[in-house]
Coordinates of C-alpha atoms in Angstrom, one line a residue:
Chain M
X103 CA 77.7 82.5 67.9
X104 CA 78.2 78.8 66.8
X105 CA 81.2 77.7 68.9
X106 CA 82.8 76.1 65.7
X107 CA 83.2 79.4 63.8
X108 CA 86.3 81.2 65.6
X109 CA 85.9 84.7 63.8
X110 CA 82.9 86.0 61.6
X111 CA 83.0 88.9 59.6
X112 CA 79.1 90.5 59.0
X113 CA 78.7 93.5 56.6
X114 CA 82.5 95.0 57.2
X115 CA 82.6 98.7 55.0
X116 CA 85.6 100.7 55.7
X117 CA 86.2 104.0 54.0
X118 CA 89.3 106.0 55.1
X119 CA 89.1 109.7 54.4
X120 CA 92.6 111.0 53.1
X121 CA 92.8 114.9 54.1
X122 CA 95.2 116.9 51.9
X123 CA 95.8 118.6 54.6
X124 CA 98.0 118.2 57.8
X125 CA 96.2 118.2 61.2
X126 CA 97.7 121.7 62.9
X127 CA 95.7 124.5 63.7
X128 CA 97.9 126.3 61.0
X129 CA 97.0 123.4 58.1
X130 CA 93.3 123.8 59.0
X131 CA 92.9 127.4 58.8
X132 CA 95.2 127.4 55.2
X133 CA 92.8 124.8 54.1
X134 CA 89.4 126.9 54.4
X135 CA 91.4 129.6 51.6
X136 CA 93.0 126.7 49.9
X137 CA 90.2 124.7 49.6
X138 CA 92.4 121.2 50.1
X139 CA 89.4 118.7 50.1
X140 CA 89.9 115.3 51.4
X141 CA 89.5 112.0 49.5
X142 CA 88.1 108.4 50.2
X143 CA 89.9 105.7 50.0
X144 CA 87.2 102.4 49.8
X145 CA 89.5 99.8 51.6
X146 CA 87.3 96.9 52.4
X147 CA 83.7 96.8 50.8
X148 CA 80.9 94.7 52.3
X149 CA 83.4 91.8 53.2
X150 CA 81.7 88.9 54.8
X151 CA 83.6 85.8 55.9
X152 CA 83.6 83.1 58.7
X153 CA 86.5 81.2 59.6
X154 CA 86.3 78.1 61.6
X155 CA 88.0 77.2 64.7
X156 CA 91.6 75.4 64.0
X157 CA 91.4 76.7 60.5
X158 CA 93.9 77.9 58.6
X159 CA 93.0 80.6 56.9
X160 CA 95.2 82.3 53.9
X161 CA 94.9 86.3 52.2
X162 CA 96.2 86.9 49.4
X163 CA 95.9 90.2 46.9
X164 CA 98.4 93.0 45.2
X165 CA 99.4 95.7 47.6
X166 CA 96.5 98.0 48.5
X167 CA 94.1 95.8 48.4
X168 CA 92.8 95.4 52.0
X169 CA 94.7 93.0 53.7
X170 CA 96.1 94.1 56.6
X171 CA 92.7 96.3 57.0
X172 CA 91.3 93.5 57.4
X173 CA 93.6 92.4 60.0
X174 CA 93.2 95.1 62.0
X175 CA 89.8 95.2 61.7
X176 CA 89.6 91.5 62.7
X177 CA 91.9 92.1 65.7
X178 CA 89.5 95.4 66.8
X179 CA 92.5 97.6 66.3
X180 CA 90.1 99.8 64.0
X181 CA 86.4 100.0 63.9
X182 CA 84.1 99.1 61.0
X183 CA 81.9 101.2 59.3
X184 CA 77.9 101.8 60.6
X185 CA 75.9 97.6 60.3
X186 CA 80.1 96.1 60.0
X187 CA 79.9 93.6 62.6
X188 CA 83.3 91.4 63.9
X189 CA 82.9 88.4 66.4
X190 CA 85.7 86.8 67.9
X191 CA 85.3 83.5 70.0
X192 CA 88.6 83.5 71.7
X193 CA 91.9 85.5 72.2
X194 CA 93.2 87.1 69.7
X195 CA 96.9 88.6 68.8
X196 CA 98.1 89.8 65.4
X197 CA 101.6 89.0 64.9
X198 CA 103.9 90.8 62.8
X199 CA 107.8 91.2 62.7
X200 CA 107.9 94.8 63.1
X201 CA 105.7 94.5 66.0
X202 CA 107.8 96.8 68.0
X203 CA 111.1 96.6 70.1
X204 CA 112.5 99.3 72.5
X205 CA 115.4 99.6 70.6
X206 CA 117.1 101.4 73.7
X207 CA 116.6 97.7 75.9
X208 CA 118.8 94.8 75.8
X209 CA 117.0 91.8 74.3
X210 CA 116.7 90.6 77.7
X211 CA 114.8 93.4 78.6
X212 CA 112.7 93.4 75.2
X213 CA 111.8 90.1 76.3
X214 CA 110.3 91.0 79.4
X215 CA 108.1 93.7 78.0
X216 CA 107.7 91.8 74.7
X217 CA 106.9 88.6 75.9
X218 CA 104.5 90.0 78.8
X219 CA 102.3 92.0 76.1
X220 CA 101.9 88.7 74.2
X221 CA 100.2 87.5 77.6
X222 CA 103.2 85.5 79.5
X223 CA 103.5 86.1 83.8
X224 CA 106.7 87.5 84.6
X225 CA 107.2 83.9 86.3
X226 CA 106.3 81.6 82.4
X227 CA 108.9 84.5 81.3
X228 CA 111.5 83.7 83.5
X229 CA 111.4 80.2 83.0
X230 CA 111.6 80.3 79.4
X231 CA 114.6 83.2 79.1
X232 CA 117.2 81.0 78.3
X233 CA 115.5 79.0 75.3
X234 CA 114.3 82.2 73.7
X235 CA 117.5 83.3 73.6
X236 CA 118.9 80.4 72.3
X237 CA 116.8 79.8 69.8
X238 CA 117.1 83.1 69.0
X239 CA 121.0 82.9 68.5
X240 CA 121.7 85.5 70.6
X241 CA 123.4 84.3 73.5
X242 CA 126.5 86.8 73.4
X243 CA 124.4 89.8 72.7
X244 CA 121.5 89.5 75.2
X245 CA 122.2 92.1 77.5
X246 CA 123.2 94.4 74.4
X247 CA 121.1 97.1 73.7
X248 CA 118.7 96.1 70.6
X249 CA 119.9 99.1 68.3
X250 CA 122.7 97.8 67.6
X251 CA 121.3 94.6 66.5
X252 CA 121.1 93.6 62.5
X253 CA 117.3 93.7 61.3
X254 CA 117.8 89.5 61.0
X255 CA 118.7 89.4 64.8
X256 CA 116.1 91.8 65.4
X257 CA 113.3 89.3 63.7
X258 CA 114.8 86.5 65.4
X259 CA 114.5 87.5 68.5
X260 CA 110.5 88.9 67.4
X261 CA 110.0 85.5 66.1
X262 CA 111.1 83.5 69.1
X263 CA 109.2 85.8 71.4
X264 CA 106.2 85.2 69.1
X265 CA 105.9 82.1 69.4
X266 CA 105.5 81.9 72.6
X267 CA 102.1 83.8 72.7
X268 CA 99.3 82.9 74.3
X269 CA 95.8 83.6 72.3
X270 CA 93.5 81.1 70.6
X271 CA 93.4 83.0 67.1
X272 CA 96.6 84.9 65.5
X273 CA 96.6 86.9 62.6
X274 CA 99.7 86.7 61.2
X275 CA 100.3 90.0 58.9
X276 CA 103.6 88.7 57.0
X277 CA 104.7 87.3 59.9
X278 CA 105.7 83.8 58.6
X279 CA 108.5 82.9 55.8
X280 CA 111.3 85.6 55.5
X281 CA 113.2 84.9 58.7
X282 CA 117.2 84.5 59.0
X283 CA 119.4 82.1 57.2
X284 CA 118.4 78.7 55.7
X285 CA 119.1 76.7 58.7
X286 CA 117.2 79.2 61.1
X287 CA 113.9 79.0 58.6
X288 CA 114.2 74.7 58.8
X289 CA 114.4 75.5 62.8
X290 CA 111.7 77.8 62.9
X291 CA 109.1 76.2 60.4
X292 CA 109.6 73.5 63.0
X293 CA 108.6 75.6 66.2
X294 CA 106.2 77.1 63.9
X295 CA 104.5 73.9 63.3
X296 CA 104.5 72.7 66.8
X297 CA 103.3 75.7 68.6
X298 CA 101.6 78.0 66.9
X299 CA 99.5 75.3 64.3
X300 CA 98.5 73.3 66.1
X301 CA 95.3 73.5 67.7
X302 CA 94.7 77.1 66.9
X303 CA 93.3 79.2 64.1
X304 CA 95.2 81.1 61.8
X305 CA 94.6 83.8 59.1
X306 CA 97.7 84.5 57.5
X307 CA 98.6 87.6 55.5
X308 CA 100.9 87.1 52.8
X309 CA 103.0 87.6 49.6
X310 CA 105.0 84.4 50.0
X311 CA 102.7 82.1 47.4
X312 CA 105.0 79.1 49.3
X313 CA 103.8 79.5 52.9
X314 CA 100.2 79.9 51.8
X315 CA 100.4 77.1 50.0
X316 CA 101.8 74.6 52.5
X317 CA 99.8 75.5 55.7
X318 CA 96.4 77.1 54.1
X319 CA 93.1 75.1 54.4
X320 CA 91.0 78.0 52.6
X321 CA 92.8 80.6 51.2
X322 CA 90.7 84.3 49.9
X323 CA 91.7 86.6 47.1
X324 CA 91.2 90.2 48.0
X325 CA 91.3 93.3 45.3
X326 CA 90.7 96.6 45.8
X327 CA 88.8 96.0 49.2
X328 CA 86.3 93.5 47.8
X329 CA 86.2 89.4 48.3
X330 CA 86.8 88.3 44.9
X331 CA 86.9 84.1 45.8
X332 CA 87.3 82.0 48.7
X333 CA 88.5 78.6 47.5
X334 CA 91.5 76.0 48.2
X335 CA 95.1 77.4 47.8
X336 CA 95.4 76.1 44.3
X337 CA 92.1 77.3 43.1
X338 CA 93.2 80.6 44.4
X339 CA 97.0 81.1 44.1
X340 CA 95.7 80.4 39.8
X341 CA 93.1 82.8 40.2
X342 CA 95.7 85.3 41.6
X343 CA 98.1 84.6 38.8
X344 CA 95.4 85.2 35.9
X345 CA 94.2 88.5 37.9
X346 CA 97.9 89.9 38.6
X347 CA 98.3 89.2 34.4
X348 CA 94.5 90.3 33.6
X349 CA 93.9 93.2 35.3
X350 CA 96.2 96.4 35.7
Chain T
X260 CA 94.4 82.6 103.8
X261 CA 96.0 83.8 100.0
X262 CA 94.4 85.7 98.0
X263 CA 93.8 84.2 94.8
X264 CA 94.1 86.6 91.7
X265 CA 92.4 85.5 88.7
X266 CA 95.7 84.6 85.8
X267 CA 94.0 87.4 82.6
X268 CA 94.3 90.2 85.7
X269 CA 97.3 89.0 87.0
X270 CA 99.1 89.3 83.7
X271 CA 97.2 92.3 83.0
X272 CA 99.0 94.0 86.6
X273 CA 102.1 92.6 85.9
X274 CA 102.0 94.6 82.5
X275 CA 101.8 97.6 83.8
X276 CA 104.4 96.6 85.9
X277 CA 107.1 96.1 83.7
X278 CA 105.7 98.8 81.4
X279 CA 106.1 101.8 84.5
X280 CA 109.3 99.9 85.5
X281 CA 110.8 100.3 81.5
X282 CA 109.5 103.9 81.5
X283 CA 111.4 104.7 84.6
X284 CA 114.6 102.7 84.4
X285 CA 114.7 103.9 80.8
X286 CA 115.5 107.8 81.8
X287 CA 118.8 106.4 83.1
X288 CA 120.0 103.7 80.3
X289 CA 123.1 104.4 78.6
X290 CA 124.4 106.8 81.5
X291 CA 127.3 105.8 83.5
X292 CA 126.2 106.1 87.3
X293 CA 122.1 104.6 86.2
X294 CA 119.8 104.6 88.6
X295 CA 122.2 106.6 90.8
X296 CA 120.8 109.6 89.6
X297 CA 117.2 109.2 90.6
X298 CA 118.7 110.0 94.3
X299 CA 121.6 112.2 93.0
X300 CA 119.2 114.7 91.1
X301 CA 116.6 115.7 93.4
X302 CA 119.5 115.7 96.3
X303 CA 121.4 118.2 94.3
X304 CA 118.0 120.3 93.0
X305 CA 117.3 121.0 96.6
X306 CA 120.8 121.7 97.6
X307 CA 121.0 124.2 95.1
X308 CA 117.6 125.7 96.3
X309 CA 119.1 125.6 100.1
X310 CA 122.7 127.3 98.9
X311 CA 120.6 130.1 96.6
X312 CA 117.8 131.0 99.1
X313 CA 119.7 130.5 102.4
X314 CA 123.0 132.3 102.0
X315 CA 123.5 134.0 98.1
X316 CA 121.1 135.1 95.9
X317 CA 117.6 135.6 97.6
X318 CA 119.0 135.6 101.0
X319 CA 115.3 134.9 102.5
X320 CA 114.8 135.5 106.3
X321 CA 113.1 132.1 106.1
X322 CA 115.9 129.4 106.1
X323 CA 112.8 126.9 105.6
X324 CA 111.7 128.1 102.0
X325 CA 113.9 125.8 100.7
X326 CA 111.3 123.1 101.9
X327 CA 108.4 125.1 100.6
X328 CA 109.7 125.7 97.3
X329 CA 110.9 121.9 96.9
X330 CA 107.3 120.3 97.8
X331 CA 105.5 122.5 95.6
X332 CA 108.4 122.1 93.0
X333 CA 108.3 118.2 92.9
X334 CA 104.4 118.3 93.3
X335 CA 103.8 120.1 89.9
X336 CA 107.0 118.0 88.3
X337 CA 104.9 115.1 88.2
X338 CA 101.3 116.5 87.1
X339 CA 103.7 118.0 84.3
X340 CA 105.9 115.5 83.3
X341 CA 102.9 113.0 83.0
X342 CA 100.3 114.9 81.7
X343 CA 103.1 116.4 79.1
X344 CA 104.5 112.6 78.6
X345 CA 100.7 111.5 78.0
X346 CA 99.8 113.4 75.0
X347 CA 101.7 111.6 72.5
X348 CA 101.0 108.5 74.2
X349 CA 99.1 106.8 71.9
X350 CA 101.8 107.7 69.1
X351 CA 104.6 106.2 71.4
X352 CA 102.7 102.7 71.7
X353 CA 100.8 102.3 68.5
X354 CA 102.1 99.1 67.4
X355 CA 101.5 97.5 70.3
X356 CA 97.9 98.8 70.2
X357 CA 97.7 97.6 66.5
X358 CA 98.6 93.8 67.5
X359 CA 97.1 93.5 70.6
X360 CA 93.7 94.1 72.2
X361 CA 95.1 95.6 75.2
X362 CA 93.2 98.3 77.2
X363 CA 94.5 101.9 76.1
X364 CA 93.7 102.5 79.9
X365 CA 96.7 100.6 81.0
X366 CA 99.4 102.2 79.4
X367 CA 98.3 105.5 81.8
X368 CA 98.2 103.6 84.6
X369 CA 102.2 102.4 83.8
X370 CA 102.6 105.9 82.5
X371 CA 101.5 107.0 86.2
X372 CA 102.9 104.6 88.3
X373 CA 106.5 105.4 86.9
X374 CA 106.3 109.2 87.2
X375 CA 104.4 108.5 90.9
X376 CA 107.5 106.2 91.6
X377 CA 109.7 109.0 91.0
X378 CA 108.0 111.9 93.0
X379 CA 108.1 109.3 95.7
X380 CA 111.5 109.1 95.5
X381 CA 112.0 112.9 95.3
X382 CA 109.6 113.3 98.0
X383 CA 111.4 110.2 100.3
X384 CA 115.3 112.9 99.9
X385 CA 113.0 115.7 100.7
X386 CA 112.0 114.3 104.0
X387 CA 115.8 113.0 104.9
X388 CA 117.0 116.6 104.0
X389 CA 114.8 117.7 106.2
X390 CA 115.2 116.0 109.1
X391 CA 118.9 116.5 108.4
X392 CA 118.6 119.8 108.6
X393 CA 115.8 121.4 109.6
X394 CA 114.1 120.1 112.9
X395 CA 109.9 119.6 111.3
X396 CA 107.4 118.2 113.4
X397 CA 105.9 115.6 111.3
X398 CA 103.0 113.9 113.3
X399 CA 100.0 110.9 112.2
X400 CA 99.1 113.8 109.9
X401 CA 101.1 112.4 107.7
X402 CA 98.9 109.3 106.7
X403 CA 96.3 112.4 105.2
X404 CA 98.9 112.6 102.1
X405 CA 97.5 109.7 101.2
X406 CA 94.6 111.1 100.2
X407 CA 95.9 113.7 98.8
X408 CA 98.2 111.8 96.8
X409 CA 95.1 109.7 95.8
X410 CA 93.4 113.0 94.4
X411 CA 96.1 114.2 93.2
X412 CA 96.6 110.8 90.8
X413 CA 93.0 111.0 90.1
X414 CA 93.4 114.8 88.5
X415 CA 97.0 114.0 87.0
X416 CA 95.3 110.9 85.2
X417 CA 92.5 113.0 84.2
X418 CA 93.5 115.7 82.3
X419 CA 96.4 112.9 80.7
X420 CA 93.0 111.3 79.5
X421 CA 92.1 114.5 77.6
X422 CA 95.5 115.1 76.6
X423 CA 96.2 112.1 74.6
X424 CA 92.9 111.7 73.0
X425 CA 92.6 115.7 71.7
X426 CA 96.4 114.7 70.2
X427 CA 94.7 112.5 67.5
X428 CA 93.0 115.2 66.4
X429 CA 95.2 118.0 66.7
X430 CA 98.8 118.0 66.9
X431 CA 99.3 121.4 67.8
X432 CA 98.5 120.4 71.4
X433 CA 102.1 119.4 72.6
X434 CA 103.2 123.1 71.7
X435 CA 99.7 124.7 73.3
X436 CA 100.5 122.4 76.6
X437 CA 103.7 123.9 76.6
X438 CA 102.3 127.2 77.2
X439 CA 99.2 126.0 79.6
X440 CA 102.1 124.3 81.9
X441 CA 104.0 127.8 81.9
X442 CA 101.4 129.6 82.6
X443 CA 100.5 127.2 85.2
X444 CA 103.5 126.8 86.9
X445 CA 103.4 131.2 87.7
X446 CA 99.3 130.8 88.6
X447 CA 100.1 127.7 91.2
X448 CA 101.2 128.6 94.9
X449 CA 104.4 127.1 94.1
X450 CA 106.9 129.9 94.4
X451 CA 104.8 132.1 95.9
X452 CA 103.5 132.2 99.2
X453 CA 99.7 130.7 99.5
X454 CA 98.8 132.4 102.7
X455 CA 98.0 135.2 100.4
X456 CA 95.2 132.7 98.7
X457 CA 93.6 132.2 102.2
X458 CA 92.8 135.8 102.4
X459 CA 92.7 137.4 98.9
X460 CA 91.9 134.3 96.8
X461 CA 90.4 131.4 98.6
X462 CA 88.0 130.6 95.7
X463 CA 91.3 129.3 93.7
X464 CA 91.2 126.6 97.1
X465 CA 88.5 124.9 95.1
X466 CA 91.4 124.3 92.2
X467 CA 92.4 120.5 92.5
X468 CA 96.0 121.1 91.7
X469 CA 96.0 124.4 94.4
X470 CA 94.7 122.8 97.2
X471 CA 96.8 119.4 96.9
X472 CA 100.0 121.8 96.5
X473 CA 98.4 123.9 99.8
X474 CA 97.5 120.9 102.2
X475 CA 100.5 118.9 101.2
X476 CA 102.7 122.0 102.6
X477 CA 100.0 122.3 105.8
X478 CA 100.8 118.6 106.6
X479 CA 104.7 118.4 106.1
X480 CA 105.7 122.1 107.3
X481 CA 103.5 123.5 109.5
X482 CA 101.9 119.8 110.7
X483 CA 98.9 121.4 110.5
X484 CA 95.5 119.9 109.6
X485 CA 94.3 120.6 106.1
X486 CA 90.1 121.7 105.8
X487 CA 88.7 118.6 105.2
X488 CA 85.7 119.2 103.8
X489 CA 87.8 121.3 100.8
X490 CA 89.8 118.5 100.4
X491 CA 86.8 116.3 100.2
X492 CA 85.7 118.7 97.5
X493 CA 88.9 118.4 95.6
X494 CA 89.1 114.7 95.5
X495 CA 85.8 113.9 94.8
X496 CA 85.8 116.6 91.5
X497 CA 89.2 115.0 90.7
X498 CA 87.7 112.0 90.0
X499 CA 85.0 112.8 88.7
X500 CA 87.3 114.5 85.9
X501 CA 89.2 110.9 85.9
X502 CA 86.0 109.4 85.0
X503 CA 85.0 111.8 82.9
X504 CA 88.6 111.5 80.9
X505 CA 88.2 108.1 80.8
X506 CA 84.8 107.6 79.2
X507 CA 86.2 110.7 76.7
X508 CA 88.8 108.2 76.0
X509 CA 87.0 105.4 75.1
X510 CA 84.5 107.1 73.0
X511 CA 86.7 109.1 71.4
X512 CA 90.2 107.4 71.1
X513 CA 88.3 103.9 68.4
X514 CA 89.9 105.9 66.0
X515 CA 93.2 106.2 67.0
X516 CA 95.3 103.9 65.1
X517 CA 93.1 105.7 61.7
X518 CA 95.1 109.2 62.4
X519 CA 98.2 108.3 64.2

């Protein structure tokens, strides 16, 4: 693959089969009487799409319409359909807030696993403890347990992990945007900038028209699994506002 | 010279680190003597054993069954309490397997390593107990546990690698385990005597979890050597069921994060 194109999407079909039934032994023999039949659910149809190495690359579209499929299709998570084809030319993470603490664990602890996962040594870990932490806020509740923790200390601490991550492409599946108070959002649009931007490409996933706006080079409306334009933010955040008062 | 370990398989080690280490140290958050009670359990397990089949209950002319019952009882613990822990597995760490491209394989290597940790540990009182108060000959015959313990891994591992990836598809399975683990628990030689297998039943020698249970009570009570070429027999199908669990897992486990 040409080295400037950090992800391509070929051919990507994904069809998700609902069953109305549950997956027991019990719900599978009730279903052969019943006759429960399972539904598909089209999520992405024939999406094709190559994103460029230090892009930064924005999705947009109305709940449902295939976003974070497509995240998790781009980040392997889930396999394409038969001929779907997704190449990646460099590490990749998907970051998201809820991405998973062990709310049993202190934040110190979370850390640890947390930050290890996102591809830190125990020793980079270490090191950087204490500033995590801080910027975190949480200095007088690191070695409490996180379930006792509000959900704003609980993205916090997420974000400030996050940021840390090593990869050369992030998907970011509302990630950005909605964290903490006003002066924790100037601190972490900062951090956000410095060491996440820069350097590396981004395709972020979300409903915050702002965010999109501000860091997006090329920006992709999505509806009902199909690419409806690829175009610059403005172009597209107009388009979205016409479809979301156009089409029900 | 030192060896040099390339950084992605560092960090990939030093996840399953951390990751066995939180799923063993996590058994004891929240409760006031911790860690303690690692040690504190299995010492008071077999000193129940010792009081109820030395002097009240059972009253066995054998003082030393309490050693025989306690190998075979920490032994099955851990192909239980992993292959039991492993089938909702990939349930337990799906969003980390949503955001990140790490190897499903890892997570049962962590999920090993911290129920291995603790057998060790059970196994470790086991042999102070009985040195305190039993007098066992324990010899170089030792070291063969090794082997056995590699085998033994290799099966555990194996059948978790089933395990987790029939769960997508069926979660009935936790409640059907529960049944296959009783009923293996009363089939394995672990309260009852296995010289009678020798005579009666040696076929069930070819039986992974039989013969690791058998030679691992050879070795450590009697310090006797176990038939190598069985053993041989047992390890080598234990892997091959590893290998075979593994390549089931891949093929069949893409899926996953569609169903769970």
């Amino acid at each position: 693959m040409d080295k400037s194109i950090a992800i391509k999407l070929e051919n990507i079909n994904k069809t998700f089969t609902l069953h109305d039934r549950g997956n027991t032994i019990r719900d599978r023999f009730f279903s052969l009487i019943t006759g429960k039949a399972s539904r598909k659910i089209h999520a992405l149809q024939n999406v094709n799409l190559e994103i460029k190495q230090g892009e930064f690359f924005g999705i947009v579209g109305r709940n449902g319409s295939g976003k974070s499929t497509l995240i998790q299709i781009m980040n392997k998570a889930i396999p394409p359909e038969n001929g779907g084809r997704v190449t990646l030319n460099g590490k990749t993470i998907r970051l998201a807030l809820g991405m998973g603490f062990n709310t049993e664990l202190t934040a110190r602890q979370n850390i640890m696993l947390n930050a290890s996962v996102l591809g830190m040594t125990i020793k980079e870990i270490k090191s950087k403890m204490d500033e995590m932490i801080a910027f975190a806020e949480l200095e007088d509740f690191v070695d409490t347990p996180v379930k006792f923790y509000s959900s704003g200390m609980k993205s916090k601490l997420m974000f400030s992990i996050a940021v840390n991550a090593e990869a050369d492409i992030f998907l970011m599946d509302e990630f950005f945007g909605g964290v903490g108070d006003q002066s924790f959002k100037e601190k972490a649009d900062k951090v956000f900038h410095d060491r996440l931007v820069k350097g590396k490409t981004i395709v972020h996933v979300s409903h915050q028209m702002n965010t999109i706006k501000q860091y997006c080079d090329r920006v992709m409306l999505l509806d009902k699994g199909k690419v409806v334009k690829i175009g610059t933010p403005d172009e597209i955040l107009d388009e979205f506002d016409n479809y979301k008062e156009t089409k029900p | 010279m030192q060896l040099k370990i390339p950084a992605d398989l560092k960090i990939r080690l030093e996840r399953i680190y951390l990751f066995a280490n939180t799923d063993y140290y996590a058994r004891y958050y929240g409760a006031k003597l911790g860690i303690l009670w690692a040690f504190l359990n299995p010492f008071f397990q077999i000193m129940v054993y010792y009081l109820a089949f030395s002097y009240l209950i059972f009253r066995k002319n054998d003082p030393s069954f309490v050693l025989y019952l306690f190998t075979g009882i920490i032994t099955w613990q851990f192909f239980a309490e992993t292959t039991k822990t492993s089938i909702n597995l990939f349930m337990r760490q799906r969003f980390i397997l949503q955001n990140m491209g790490l190897p499903k394989v890892d997570f049962f290597w962590a999920l090993t390593g911290s129920k291995f940790w603790g057998y060790l540990i059970n196994f470790g009182i086991y042999l102070v107990f009985s040195l305190l108060f039993f007098s066992p000959e324990y010899s170089w015959k030792l070291l063969l546990l090794i082997p056995i313990w590699f085998g033994l891994i290799a099966f555990t591992v194996g059948v978790a690698f089933f395990l987790a990836t029939f769960y997508i598809y069926l979660r009935d399975l936790n409640h059907l385990y529960a049944i296959v683990l009783l009923a293996g628990f009363w089939m394995m030689p672990i309260i009852w005597d296995y010289h009678m297998l020798f005579e009666t039943y040696s076929f069930m020698l070819y039986f992974p979890m039989v013969n690791f249970l058998v030679n691992i009570r050879e070795i450590t009570l009697h310090n006797q050597m176990p038939d190598i070429n069985i053993l041989l027999i047992n390890i080598i199908s234990s892997i091959v069921l590893a290998i075979a669990g593994y390549t089931y897992m891949r093929t069949h486990s893409k899926k996953a994060l569609e169903f769970l």
